[in-house]
mmCIF file of C-alpha atoms and ligand atoms in Angstrom:
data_model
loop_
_atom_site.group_PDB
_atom_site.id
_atom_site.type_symbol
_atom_site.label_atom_id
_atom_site.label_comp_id
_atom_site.label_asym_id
_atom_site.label_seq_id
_atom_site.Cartn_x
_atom_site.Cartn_y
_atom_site.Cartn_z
ATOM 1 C CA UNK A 6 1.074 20.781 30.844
ATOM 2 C CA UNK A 7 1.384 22.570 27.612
ATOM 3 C CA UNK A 8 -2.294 23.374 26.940
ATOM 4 C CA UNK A 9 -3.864 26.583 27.298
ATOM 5 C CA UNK A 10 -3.970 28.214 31.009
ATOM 6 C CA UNK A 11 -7.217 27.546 32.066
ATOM 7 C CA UNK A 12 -9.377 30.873 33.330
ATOM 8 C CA UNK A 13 -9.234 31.139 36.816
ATOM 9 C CA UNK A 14 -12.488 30.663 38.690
ATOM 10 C CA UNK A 15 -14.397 33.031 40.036
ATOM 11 C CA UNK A 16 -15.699 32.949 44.050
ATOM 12 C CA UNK A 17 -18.758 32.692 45.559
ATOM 13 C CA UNK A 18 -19.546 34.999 48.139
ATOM 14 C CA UNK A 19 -22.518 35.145 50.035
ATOM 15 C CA UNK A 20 -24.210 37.637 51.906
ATOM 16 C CA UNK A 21 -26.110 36.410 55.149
ATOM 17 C CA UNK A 22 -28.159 38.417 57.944
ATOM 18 C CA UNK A 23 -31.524 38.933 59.276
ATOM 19 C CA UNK A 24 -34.358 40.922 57.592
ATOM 20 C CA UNK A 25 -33.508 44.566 57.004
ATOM 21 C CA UNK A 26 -29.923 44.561 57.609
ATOM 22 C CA UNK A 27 -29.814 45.693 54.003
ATOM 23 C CA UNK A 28 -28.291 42.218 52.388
ATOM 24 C CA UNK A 29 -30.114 42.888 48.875
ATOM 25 C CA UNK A 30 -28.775 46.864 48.561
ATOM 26 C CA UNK A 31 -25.646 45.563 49.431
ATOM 27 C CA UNK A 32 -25.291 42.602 46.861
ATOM 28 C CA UNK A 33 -26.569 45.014 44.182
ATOM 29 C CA UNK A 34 -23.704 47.439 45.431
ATOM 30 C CA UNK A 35 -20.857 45.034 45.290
ATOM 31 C CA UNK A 36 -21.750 43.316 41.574
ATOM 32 C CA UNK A 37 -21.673 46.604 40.302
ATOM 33 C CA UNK A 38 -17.938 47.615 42.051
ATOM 34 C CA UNK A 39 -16.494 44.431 40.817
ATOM 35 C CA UNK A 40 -17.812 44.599 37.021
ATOM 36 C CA UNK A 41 -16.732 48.488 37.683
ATOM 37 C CA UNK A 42 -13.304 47.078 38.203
ATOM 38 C CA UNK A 43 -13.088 44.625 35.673
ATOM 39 C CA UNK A 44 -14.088 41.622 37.276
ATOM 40 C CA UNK A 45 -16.825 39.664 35.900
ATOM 41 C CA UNK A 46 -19.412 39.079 38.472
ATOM 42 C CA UNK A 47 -23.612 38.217 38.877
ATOM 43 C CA UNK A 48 -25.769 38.419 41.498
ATOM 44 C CA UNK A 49 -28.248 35.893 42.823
ATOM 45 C CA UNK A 50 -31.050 34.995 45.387
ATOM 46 C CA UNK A 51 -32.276 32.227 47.550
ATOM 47 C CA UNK A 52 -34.939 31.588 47.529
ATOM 48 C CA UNK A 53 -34.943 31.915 43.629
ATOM 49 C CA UNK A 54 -38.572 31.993 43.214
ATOM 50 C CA UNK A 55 -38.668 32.229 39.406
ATOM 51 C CA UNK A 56 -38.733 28.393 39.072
ATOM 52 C CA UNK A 57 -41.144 25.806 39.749
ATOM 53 C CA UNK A 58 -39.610 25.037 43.152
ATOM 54 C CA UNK A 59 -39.352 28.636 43.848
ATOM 55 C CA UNK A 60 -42.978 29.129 43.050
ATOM 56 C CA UNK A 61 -43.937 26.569 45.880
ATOM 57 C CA UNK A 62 -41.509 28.912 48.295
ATOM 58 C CA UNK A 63 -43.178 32.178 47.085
ATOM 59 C CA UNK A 64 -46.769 30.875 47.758
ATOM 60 C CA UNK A 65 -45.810 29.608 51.296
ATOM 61 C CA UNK A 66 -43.945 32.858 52.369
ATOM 62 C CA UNK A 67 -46.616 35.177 51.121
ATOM 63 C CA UNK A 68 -49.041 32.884 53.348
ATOM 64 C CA UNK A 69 -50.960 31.728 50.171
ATOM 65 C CA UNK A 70 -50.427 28.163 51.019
ATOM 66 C CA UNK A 71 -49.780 26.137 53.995
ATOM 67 C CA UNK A 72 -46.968 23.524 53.537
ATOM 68 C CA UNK A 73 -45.255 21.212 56.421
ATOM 69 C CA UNK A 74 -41.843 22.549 58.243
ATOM 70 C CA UNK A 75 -40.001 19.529 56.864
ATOM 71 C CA UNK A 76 -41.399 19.472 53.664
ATOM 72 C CA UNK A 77 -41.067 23.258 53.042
ATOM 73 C CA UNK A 78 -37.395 23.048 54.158
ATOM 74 C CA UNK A 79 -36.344 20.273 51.473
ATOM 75 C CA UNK A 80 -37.647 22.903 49.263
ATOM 76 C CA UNK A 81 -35.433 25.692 50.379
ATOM 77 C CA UNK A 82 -32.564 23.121 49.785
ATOM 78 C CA UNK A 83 -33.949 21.801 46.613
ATOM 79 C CA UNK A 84 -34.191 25.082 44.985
ATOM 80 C CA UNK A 85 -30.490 25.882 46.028
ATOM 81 C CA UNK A 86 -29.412 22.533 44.414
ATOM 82 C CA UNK A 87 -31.914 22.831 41.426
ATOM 83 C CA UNK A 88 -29.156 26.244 40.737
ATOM 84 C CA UNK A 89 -25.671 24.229 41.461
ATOM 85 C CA UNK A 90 -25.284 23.233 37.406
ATOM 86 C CA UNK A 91 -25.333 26.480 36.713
ATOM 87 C CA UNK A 92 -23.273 28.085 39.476
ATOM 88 C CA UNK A 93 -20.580 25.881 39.079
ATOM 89 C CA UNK A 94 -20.826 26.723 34.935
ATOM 90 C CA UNK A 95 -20.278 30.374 35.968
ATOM 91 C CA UNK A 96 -18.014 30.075 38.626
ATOM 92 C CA UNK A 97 -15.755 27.828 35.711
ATOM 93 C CA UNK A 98 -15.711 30.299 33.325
ATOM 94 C CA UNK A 99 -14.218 32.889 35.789
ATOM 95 C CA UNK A 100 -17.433 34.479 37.132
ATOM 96 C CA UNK A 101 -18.043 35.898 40.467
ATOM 97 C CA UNK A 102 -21.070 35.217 42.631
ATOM 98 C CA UNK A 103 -22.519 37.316 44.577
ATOM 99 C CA UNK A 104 -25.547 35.092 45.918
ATOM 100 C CA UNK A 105 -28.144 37.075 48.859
ATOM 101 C CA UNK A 106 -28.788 34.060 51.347
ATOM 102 C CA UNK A 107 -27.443 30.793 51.488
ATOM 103 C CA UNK A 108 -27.994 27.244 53.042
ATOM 104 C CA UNK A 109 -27.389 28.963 56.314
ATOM 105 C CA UNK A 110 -30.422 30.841 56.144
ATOM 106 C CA UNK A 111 -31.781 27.679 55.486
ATOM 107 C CA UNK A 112 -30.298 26.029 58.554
ATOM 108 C CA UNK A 113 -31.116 29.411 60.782
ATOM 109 C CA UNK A 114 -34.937 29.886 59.714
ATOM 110 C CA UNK A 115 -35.960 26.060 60.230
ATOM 111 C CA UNK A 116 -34.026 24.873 63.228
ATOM 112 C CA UNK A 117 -36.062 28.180 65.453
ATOM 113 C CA UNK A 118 -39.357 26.135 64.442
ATOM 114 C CA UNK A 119 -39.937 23.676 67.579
ATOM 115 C CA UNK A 120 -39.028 20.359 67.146
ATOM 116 C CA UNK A 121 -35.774 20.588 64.749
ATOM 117 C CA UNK A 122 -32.066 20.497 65.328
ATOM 118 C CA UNK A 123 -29.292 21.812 63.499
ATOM 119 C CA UNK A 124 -27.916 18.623 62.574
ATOM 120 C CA UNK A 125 -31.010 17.870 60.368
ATOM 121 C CA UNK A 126 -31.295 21.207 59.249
ATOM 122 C CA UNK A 127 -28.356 21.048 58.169
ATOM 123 C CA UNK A 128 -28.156 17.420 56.168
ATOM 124 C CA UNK A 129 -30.015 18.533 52.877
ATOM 125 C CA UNK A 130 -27.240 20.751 52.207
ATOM 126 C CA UNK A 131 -24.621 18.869 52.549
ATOM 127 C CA UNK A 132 -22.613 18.895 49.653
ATOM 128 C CA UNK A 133 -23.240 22.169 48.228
ATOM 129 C CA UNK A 134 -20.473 24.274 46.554
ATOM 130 C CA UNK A 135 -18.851 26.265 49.632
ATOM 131 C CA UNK A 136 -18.697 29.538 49.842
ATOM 132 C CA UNK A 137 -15.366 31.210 49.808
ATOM 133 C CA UNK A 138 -16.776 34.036 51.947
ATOM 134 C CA UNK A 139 -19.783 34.243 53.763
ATOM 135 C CA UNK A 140 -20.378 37.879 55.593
ATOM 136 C CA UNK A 141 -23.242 38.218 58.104
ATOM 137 C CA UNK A 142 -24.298 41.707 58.134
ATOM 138 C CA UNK A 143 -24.591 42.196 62.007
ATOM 139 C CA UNK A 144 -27.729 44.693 63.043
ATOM 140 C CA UNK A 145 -29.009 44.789 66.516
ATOM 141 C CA UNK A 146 -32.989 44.180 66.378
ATOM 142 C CA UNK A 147 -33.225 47.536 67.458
ATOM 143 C CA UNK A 148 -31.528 49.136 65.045
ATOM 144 C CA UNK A 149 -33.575 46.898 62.293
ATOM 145 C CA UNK A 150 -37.028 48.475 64.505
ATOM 146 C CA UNK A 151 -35.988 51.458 63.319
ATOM 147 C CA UNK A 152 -36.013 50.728 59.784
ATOM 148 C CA UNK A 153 -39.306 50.489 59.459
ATOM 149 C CA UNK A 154 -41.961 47.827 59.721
ATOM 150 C CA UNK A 155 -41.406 44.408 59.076
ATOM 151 C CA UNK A 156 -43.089 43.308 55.725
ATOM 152 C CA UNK A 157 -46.665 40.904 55.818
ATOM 153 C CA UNK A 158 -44.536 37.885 54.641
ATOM 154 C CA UNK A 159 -43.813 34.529 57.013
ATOM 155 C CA UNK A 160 -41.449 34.871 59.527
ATOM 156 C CA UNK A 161 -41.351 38.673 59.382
ATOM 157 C CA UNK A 162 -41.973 39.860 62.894
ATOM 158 C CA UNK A 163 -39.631 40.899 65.168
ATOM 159 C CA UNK A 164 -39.652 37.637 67.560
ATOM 160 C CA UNK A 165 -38.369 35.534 64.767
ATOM 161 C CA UNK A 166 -35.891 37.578 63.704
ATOM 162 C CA UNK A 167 -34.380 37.650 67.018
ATOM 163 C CA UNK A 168 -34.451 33.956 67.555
ATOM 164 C CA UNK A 169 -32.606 33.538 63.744
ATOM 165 C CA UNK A 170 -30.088 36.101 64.666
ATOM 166 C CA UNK A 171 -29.330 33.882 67.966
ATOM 167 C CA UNK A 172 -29.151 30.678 64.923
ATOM 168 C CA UNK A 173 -26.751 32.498 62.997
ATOM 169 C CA UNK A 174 -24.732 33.221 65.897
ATOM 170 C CA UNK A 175 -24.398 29.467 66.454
ATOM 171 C CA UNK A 176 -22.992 28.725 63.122
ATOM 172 C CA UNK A 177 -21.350 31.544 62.759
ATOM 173 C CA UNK A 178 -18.612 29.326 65.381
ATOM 174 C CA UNK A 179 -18.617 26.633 62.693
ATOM 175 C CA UNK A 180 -14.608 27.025 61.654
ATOM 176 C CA UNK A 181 -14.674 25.573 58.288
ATOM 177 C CA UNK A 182 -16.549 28.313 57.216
ATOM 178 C CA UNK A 183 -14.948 31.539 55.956
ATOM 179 C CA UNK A 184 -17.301 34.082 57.960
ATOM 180 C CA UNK A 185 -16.963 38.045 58.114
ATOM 181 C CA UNK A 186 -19.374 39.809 60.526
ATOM 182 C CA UNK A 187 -19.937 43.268 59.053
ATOM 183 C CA UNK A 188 -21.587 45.887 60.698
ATOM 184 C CA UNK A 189 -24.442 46.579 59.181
ATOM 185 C CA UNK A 190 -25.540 49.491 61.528
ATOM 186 C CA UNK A 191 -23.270 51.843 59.172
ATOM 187 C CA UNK A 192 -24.385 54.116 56.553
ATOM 188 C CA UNK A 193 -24.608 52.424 53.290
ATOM 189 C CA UNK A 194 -20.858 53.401 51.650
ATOM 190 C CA UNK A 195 -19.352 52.419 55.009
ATOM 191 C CA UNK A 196 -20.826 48.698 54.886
ATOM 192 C CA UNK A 197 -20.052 48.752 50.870
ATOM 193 C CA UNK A 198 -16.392 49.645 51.147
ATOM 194 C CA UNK A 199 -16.110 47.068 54.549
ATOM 195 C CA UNK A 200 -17.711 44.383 51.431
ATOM 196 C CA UNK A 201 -15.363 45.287 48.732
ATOM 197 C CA UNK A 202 -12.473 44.612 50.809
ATOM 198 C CA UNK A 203 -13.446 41.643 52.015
ATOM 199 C CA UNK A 204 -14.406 40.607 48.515
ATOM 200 C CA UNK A 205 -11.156 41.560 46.760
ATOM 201 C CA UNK A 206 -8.874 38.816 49.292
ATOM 202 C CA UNK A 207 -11.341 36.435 49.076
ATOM 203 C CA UNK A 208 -11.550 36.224 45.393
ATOM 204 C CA UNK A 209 -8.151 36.403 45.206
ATOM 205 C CA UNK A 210 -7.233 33.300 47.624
ATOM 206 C CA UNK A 211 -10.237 31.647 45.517
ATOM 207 C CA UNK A 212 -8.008 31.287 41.759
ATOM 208 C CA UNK A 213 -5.753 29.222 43.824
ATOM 209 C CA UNK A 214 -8.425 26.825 45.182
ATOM 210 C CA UNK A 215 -10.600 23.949 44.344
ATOM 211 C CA UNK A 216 -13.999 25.225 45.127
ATOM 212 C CA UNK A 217 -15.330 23.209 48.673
ATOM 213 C CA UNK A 218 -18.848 21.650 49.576
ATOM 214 C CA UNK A 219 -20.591 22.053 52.708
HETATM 215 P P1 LIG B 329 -36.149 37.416 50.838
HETATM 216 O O1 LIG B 329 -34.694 37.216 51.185
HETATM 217 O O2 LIG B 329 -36.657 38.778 51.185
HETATM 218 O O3 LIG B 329 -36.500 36.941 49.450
HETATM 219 O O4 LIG B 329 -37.019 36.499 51.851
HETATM 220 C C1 LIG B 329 -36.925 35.126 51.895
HETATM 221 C C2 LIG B 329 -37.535 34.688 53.213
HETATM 222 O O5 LIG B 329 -37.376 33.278 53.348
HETATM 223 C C3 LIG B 329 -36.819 35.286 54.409
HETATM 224 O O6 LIG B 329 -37.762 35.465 55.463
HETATM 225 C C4 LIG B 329 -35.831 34.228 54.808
HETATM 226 C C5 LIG B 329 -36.521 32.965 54.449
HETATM 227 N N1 LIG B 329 -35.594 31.914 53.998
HETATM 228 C C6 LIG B 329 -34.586 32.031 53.110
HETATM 229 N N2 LIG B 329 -34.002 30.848 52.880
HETATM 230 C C7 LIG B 329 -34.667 29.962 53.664
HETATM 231 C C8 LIG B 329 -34.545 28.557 53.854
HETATM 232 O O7 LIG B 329 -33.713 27.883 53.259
HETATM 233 N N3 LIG B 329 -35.412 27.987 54.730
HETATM 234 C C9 LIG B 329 -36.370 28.705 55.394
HETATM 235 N N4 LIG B 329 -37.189 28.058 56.225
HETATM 236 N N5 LIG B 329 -36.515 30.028 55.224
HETATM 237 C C10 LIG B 329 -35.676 30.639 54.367
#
């Protein structure tokens, strides 16, 4: 109505998988190809364990402190909502988001621990901003064997990462969610260029959209 266009918003794509399927390579990768092509776009973690919250993460995955299932998952979701100010600041101003792991890590990781269902994994993250594209790079636990050893952090061993692939499988059916299985068994270029593609459309279909919430 008169007024200057406003800058159309950037999308937020995430990148989800289990360990080793080469998530972090692969967000680094596809910042660089958008700025490359003129897009404006940052990368981003969760956990983000530069803040306070993310301290508390850091210290339980490295095993230096003990904290309750419950109360450890609150702090996965509080440390993704501590960021939402400043997500939705960059997505405004036209920025692209390229974030490695999401609430459904979240959701995947806790609800293998006995005793916890999806449903309540999933409540303390209701109401996040949505992603406009979510791609689960796919790697057999095989295949992720032969990568090398698993690291000395929580939840790295090879029983755990089968039982969170099986999670992600689960909400990987959840509709309302934009997923992209990639196969993440490729060389590196191959997975990139499956990324970029993917990327392109979905940032495209995002200028014309409201950004969602979980
Ligand atoms: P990295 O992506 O390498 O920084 O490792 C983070 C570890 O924490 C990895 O094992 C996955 C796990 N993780 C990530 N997000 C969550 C979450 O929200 N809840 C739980 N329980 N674990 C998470």
């Amino acid at each position: 109505s008169g007024g200057a266009m406003a800058a159309k918003r950037g999308a937020l794509i995430v990148l989800e998988g289990v360990d080793k399927a080469g998530k972090t390579t692969q967000c680094n990768k596809l910042v660089q190809a958008l700025q490359q092509s003129g897009r404006p776009a940052e990368m981003m973690r969760f956990p983000d364990r530069t803040t306070t919250i993310g301290q508390l993460i850091s210290s339980y995955l490295e095993k230096r402190t003990e904290l309750e299932d419950h109360a450890v998952h609150l702090l996965f979701s509080a440390n993704r909502w501590e960021l939402v100010p400043s997500m939705k600041r960059k997505l405004e101003q036209g920025i692209t988001l390229v974030v490695d792991r999401y609430a459904f890590s979240g959701v995947a990781f806790t609800s293998v621990k006995p005793g916890f269902c999806l449903d309540w994994c999933m409540k303390p993250d209701v109401g996040l901003p949505k992603p406009d594209l979510v791609m689960f790079l796919q790697l057999s636990s095989a295949e992720a064997a032969r990568r090398g050893h698993f690291g000395e952090e929580r939840y790295e061993t090879s029983d755990f990462q089968k039982a969170v692939q099986q999670k992600f499988e689960q909400l990987m059916k959840d509709e309302s969610v934009n997923w992209q299985v990639i196969d993440a068994s490729q060389d590196v270029e191959s997975v990139h260029l499956d990324i970029v593609g993917h990327s392109h459309g979905a940032i495209r279909l995002a200028q014309d959209v409201p950004l969602g919430e979980l």
